[in-house]
CSV table of C-alpha atoms and ligand atoms in Angstrom, one decimal:
chain,number,residue,atom,x,y,z
K,1,MET,CA,-29.1,-86.1,-118.9
K,2,PRO,CA,-29.7,-88.5,-121.8
K,3,GLU,CA,-32.0,-91.4,-121.0
K,4,VAL,CA,-30.0,-94.5,-120.1
K,5,SER,CA,-31.5,-97.8,-121.4
K,6,ILE,CA,-33.1,-100.2,-119.0
K,7,LYS,CA,-30.4,-102.7,-119.9
K,8,ASP,CA,-27.7,-100.3,-118.9
K,9,GLN,CA,-29.6,-99.2,-115.8
K,10,ILE,CA,-29.7,-102.9,-114.8
K,11,LYS,CA,-26.0,-103.2,-115.3
K,12,LYS,CA,-25.5,-100.2,-113.1
K,13,LEU,CA,-27.9,-101.6,-110.5
K,14,VAL,CA,-25.8,-104.8,-110.4
K,15,ASP,CA,-22.7,-102.7,-109.8
K,16,LEU,CA,-24.6,-100.8,-107.2
K,17,GLN,CA,-25.7,-104.0,-105.5
K,18,THR,CA,-22.0,-105.1,-105.0
K,19,ILE,CA,-21.3,-101.8,-103.2
K,20,ASP,CA,-24.6,-101.9,-101.3
K,21,ALA,CA,-24.0,-105.4,-100.1
K,22,GLU,CA,-20.8,-104.1,-98.5
K,23,ILE,CA,-22.5,-101.0,-97.1
K,24,TYR,CA,-25.2,-103.2,-95.6
K,25,LEU,CA,-22.7,-105.4,-93.7
K,26,TYR,CA,-20.7,-102.4,-92.5
K,27,LYS,CA,-23.8,-100.6,-91.3
K,28,ARG,CA,-24.8,-103.7,-89.4
K,29,ASP,CA,-21.4,-103.7,-87.8
K,30,LEU,CA,-21.9,-100.1,-86.9
K,31,ARG,CA,-25.1,-101.0,-85.1
K,32,GLU,CA,-24.0,-104.1,-83.4
K,33,LYS,CA,-20.5,-103.4,-82.2
K,34,PRO,CA,-21.4,-100.5,-79.9
K,35,LEU,CA,-24.1,-102.7,-78.4
K,36,TYR,CA,-21.5,-105.3,-77.4
K,37,VAL,CA,-19.5,-102.6,-75.7
K,38,GLU,CA,-22.6,-101.4,-73.9
K,39,GLU,CA,-23.1,-104.9,-72.6
K,40,LEU,CA,-19.6,-105.0,-71.3
K,41,LYS,CA,-20.0,-101.6,-69.7
K,42,LYS,CA,-23.2,-102.7,-68.0
K,43,ARG,CA,-21.5,-105.8,-66.6
K,44,TYR,CA,-18.7,-103.7,-65.3
K,45,GLU,CA,-21.1,-101.2,-63.8
K,46,ASP,CA,-23.1,-104.0,-62.1
K,47,LYS,CA,-19.8,-105.3,-60.6
K,48,LYS,CA,-19.0,-101.9,-59.4
K,49,ALA,CA,-22.4,-101.6,-57.7
K,50,GLY,CA,-21.8,-105.0,-56.1
K,51,LEU,CA,-18.4,-103.8,-54.7
K,52,LYS,CA,-20.0,-100.6,-53.4
K,53,ALA,CA,-22.6,-102.7,-51.5
K,54,LEU,CA,-19.8,-104.8,-50.0
K,55,GLU,CA,-18.0,-101.6,-48.9
K,56,GLU,CA,-21.1,-100.3,-47.3
K,57,LYS,CA,-21.6,-103.5,-45.5
K,58,ALA,CA,-18.0,-103.3,-44.2
K,59,LYS,CA,-18.6,-99.8,-43.0
K,60,ALA,CA,-21.8,-100.9,-41.2
K,61,ILE,CA,-20.0,-103.7,-39.4
K,62,GLN,CA,-17.3,-101.2,-38.3
K,63,VAL,CA,-19.9,-98.8,-37.0
K,64,ASN,CA,-21.6,-101.5,-35.0
K,65,ARG,CA,-18.3,-102.7,-33.6
K,66,LYS,CA,-17.4,-99.2,-32.5
K,67,ALA,CA,-20.7,-98.9,-30.7
K,68,GLN,CA,-20.0,-102.1,-28.9
K,69,GLU,CA,-16.5,-101.0,-28.0
K,70,LEU,CA,-17.9,-97.8,-26.5
K,71,GLU,CA,-20.4,-99.8,-24.5
K,72,LEU,CA,-17.5,-102.0,-23.4
K,73,GLN,CA,-15.6,-99.0,-22.1
K,74,THR,CA,-18.7,-97.8,-20.2
K,75,LYS,CA,-19.1,-101.2,-18.7
K,76,GLU,CA,-15.4,-101.4,-17.7
K,77,GLY,CA,-15.7,-97.9,-16.1
K,78,ASP,CA,-18.8,-99.1,-14.2
K,79,ILE,CA,-16.9,-102.2,-12.9
K,80,VAL,CA,-14.0,-100.0,-11.7
K,81,LYS,CA,-16.4,-97.7,-10.0
K,82,ALA,CA,-18.2,-100.6,-8.3
K,83,ASN,CA,-15.0,-102.2,-7.2
K,84,ALA,CA,-14.0,-98.8,-5.6
K,85,GLN,CA,-17.3,-98.7,-3.8
K,86,LEU,CA,-16.7,-102.2,-2.3
K,87,SER,CA,-14.3,-100.9,0.4
K,88,LEU,CA,-16.7,-98.2,1.5
K,89,LEU,CA,-19.6,-100.6,2.2
K,90,LYS,CA,-20.4,-101.1,5.9
K,91,THR,CA,-22.4,-104.4,6.1
K,92,ASN,CA,-21.7,-107.8,4.8
K,93,LYS,CA,-25.1,-107.8,3.1
K,94,GLU,CA,-24.3,-104.6,1.2
K,95,TYR,CA,-20.9,-106.0,0.3
K,96,GLN,CA,-22.4,-109.3,-1.1
K,97,ALA,CA,-25.0,-107.3,-3.0
K,98,LYS,CA,-22.3,-105.2,-4.6
K,99,LEU,CA,-20.2,-108.3,-5.4
K,100,THR,CA,-23.3,-109.9,-7.2
K,101,GLU,CA,-23.8,-106.6,-9.1
K,102,ILE,CA,-20.1,-106.7,-10.2
K,103,GLN,CA,-20.4,-110.3,-11.3
K,104,SER,CA,-23.4,-109.5,-13.4
K,105,MET,CA,-21.6,-106.5,-15.0
K,106,LYS,CA,-18.6,-108.8,-15.7
K,107,ALA,CA,-21.0,-111.3,-17.4
K,108,ASP,CA,-22.4,-108.4,-19.5
K,109,LYS,CA,-18.9,-107.4,-20.4
K,110,SER,CA,-18.1,-110.9,-21.6
K,111,VAL,CA,-21.2,-110.8,-23.9
K,112,ILE,CA,-20.1,-107.5,-25.4
K,113,GLU,CA,-16.5,-108.8,-25.9
K,114,GLU,CA,-18.0,-111.8,-27.7
K,115,LYS,CA,-20.0,-109.6,-30.0
K,116,ILE,CA,-17.0,-107.5,-30.8
K,117,LEU,CA,-15.0,-110.6,-31.8
K,118,VAL,CA,-17.9,-111.7,-34.1
K,119,PHE,CA,-17.8,-108.2,-35.7
K,120,TYR,CA,-14.1,-108.6,-36.3
K,121,ASP,CA,-14.6,-112.0,-37.9
K,122,GLU,CA,-17.4,-110.6,-40.1
K,123,SER,CA,-15.1,-107.6,-41.1
K,124,ASP,CA,-12.3,-110.0,-42.1
K,125,ALA,CA,-14.7,-112.0,-44.3
K,126,VAL,CA,-16.2,-109.0,-46.0
K,127,ASN,CA,-12.8,-107.4,-46.5
K,128,ALA,CA,-11.5,-110.5,-48.1
K,129,ASP,CA,-14.5,-110.4,-50.5
K,130,ILE,CA,-13.9,-106.7,-51.2
K,131,GLU,CA,-10.3,-107.4,-52.1
K,132,LYS,CA,-11.3,-110.2,-54.4
K,133,GLU,CA,-14.0,-108.0,-56.1
K,134,ARG,CA,-11.6,-105.1,-56.5
K,135,LYS,CA,-9.1,-107.3,-58.3
K,136,PHE,CA,-11.9,-108.7,-60.5
K,137,LEU,CA,-13.3,-105.3,-61.2
K,138,ALA,CA,-9.9,-103.9,-62.2
K,139,GLU,CA,-9.7,-106.8,-64.7
K,140,GLU,CA,-13.2,-106.2,-66.0
K,141,GLU,CA,-12.5,-102.5,-66.4
K,142,GLN,CA,-9.3,-103.3,-68.4
K,143,LYS,CA,-11.3,-105.7,-70.5
K,144,TYR,CA,-14.0,-103.2,-71.1
K,145,LEU,CA,-11.6,-100.4,-72.0
K,146,THR,CA,-9.6,-102.6,-74.4
K,147,GLN,CA,-12.8,-103.7,-76.2
K,148,LYS,CA,-14.1,-100.2,-76.3
K,149,LYS,CA,-10.9,-99.0,-77.9
K,150,GLU,CA,-11.0,-101.8,-80.4
K,151,VAL,CA,-14.6,-101.0,-81.3
K,152,ASP,CA,-14.0,-97.3,-81.4
K,153,ASP,CA,-11.1,-97.8,-83.8
K,154,SER,CA,-13.1,-100.2,-85.9
K,155,VAL,CA,-16.0,-97.9,-86.1
K,156,LYS,CA,-13.8,-95.1,-87.3
K,157,GLU,CA,-12.3,-97.5,-89.9
K,158,ILE,CA,-15.8,-98.5,-91.1
K,159,GLU,CA,-16.9,-94.9,-91.3
K,160,GLU,CA,-14.0,-94.2,-93.6
K,161,LYS,CA,-14.8,-97.3,-95.7
K,162,LEU,CA,-18.4,-96.2,-95.9
K,163,LYS,CA,-17.3,-92.7,-97.1
K,164,VAL,CA,-15.4,-94.4,-100.0
K,165,LEU,CA,-18.3,-96.7,-100.8
K,166,ASN,CA,-20.8,-93.9,-100.8
K,167,LEU,CA,-18.5,-91.9,-103.1
K,168,LYS,CA,-18.4,-94.9,-105.5
K,169,ARG,CA,-22.1,-95.2,-105.2
K,170,SER,CA,-22.6,-91.5,-106.1
K,171,GLN,CA,-20.7,-92.1,-109.3
K,172,ILE,CA,-23.2,-94.8,-110.4
K,173,THR,CA,-26.6,-93.5,-109.2
K,174,PRO,CA,-26.9,-90.7,-111.8
K,175,ASP,CA,-27.2,-93.3,-114.6
K,176,ILE,CA,-30.2,-94.8,-113.0
K,177,SER,CA,-33.7,-93.2,-113.2
K,178,LYS,CA,-35.1,-91.8,-110.0
K,179,SER,CA,-38.0,-94.1,-109.9
K,180,ASN,CA,-35.9,-97.2,-110.6
K,181,LEU,CA,-33.4,-96.2,-108.0
K,182,SER,CA,-36.0,-95.6,-105.4
K,183,ARG,CA,-37.7,-98.9,-106.2
K,184,TYR,CA,-34.3,-100.7,-105.8
K,185,GLU,CA,-33.5,-98.8,-102.6
K,186,ARG,CA,-36.9,-99.7,-101.1
K,187,VAL,CA,-36.3,-103.4,-101.8
K,188,LEU,CA,-32.7,-103.1,-100.5
K,189,GLU,CA,-34.1,-101.7,-97.2
K,190,ASN,CA,-36.7,-104.5,-96.8
K,191,LYS,CA,-34.7,-107.4,-98.1
K,192,ASP,CA,-31.6,-107.4,-96.0
K,193,GLY,CA,-29.4,-105.5,-98.4
K,194,LEU,CA,-30.1,-107.7,-101.4
K,195,ALA,CA,-32.3,-105.9,-104.0
K,196,ILE,CA,-31.2,-107.2,-107.5
K,197,VAL,CA,-30.6,-110.9,-108.2
K,198,PRO,CA,-29.9,-113.0,-111.2
K,199,VAL,CA,-32.3,-115.6,-112.4
K,200,ASN,CA,-30.5,-118.9,-112.0
K,201,GLY,CA,-31.9,-121.6,-114.2
K,202,ASN,CA,-35.6,-120.9,-113.6
K,203,SER,CA,-35.4,-119.7,-110.1
K,204,CYS,CA,-35.0,-116.3,-108.3
K,205,GLY,CA,-31.4,-115.8,-107.0
K,206,GLY,CA,-32.9,-114.2,-103.9
K,207,CYS,CA,-35.7,-116.4,-102.7
K,208,PHE,CA,-35.1,-119.4,-104.9
K,209,MET,CA,-38.7,-119.7,-106.0
K,210,SER,CA,-39.3,-120.6,-109.6
K,211,VAL,CA,-39.7,-117.7,-112.1
K,212,PRO,CA,-42.4,-118.2,-114.8
K,213,ASP,CA,-41.3,-118.2,-118.4
K,214,GLN,CA,-43.5,-115.2,-119.1
K,215,VAL,CA,-41.6,-113.2,-116.5
K,216,ILE,CA,-38.2,-114.3,-118.0
K,217,ASN,CA,-39.5,-113.1,-121.4
K,218,GLU,CA,-40.4,-109.8,-119.8
K,219,ILE,CA,-36.9,-109.4,-118.5
K,220,LYS,CA,-35.5,-110.0,-121.9
K,221,MET,CA,-37.7,-107.2,-123.4
K,222,HIS,CA,-35.8,-104.6,-121.2
K,223,GLU,CA,-38.8,-102.3,-121.1
K,224,ARG,CA,-38.9,-101.9,-117.4
K,225,LEU,CA,-37.5,-103.4,-114.1
K,226,VAL,CA,-39.1,-106.8,-113.6
K,227,LEU,CA,-39.6,-107.9,-110.0
K,228,CYS,CA,-39.8,-111.5,-108.6
K,229,GLU,CA,-43.4,-112.2,-107.8
K,230,MET,CA,-42.5,-113.9,-104.5
K,231,CYS,CA,-39.8,-111.6,-102.9
K,232,SER,CA,-40.2,-108.4,-105.0
K,233,ARG,CA,-36.4,-108.3,-105.8
K,234,VAL,CA,-35.4,-106.9,-109.1
K,235,LEU,CA,-34.5,-109.8,-111.5
K,236,TYR,CA,-32.0,-109.9,-114.3
K,237,LEU,CA,-30.4,-112.5,-116.6
K,238,ALA,CA,-26.7,-112.7,-116.2
K,239,ASP,CA,-26.2,-113.9,-119.8
K,240,ASP,CA,-28.3,-111.0,-121.1
K,241,LEU,CA,-26.2,-108.1,-119.8
Z,301,ZN,ZN1,-37.5,-113.9,-105.4
């Protein structure tokens, strides 16, 4: 490969920078877009866990209610039995004692019935919450899936664009020496995708600090790549190319 002059290499680097600026933005999109989808997914999963907790609560209330209903049945059986025993009792005292016992069982029965009603009320409240959450969750799921598809499509599109840009890049890089290219790429990496900048007036087009005359003279000599002393970006003079 014939040696390409520094001046021509700088021209190539400027062309490369246009491509790399685009690549930089696309790569940032590729990093950030999936994160956004992850966030939506997490929100959806959290909601799902919340719904599951509510469903478990509903189940627990039902189990407790069934236990009380069983106890109610037992109590009712006991009352029927006690009533049947009444007619068999010989003395008034025994009769009165049995009546008191029945009264007490009836009072217990009322307490159990009251508990069962409370469980029904709790079930109604929880079931209403569950229905609301299910509806909300379905909406969240739809939102998440729609966004995911959008991002997936856009990721594919970006990957295609990156392929094209990288191809363009590979047509330029052979004209730049390995050491100059690697210096440029290092700065690109460290300086947010902006590695080569024009000197505007007397200031660096990257960090806007002033560039000494001596440095400007060095750029004009085209002997090597000249870096900004403040930000290390490669400097060039637009009029000079
Ligand atoms: Zn600078």
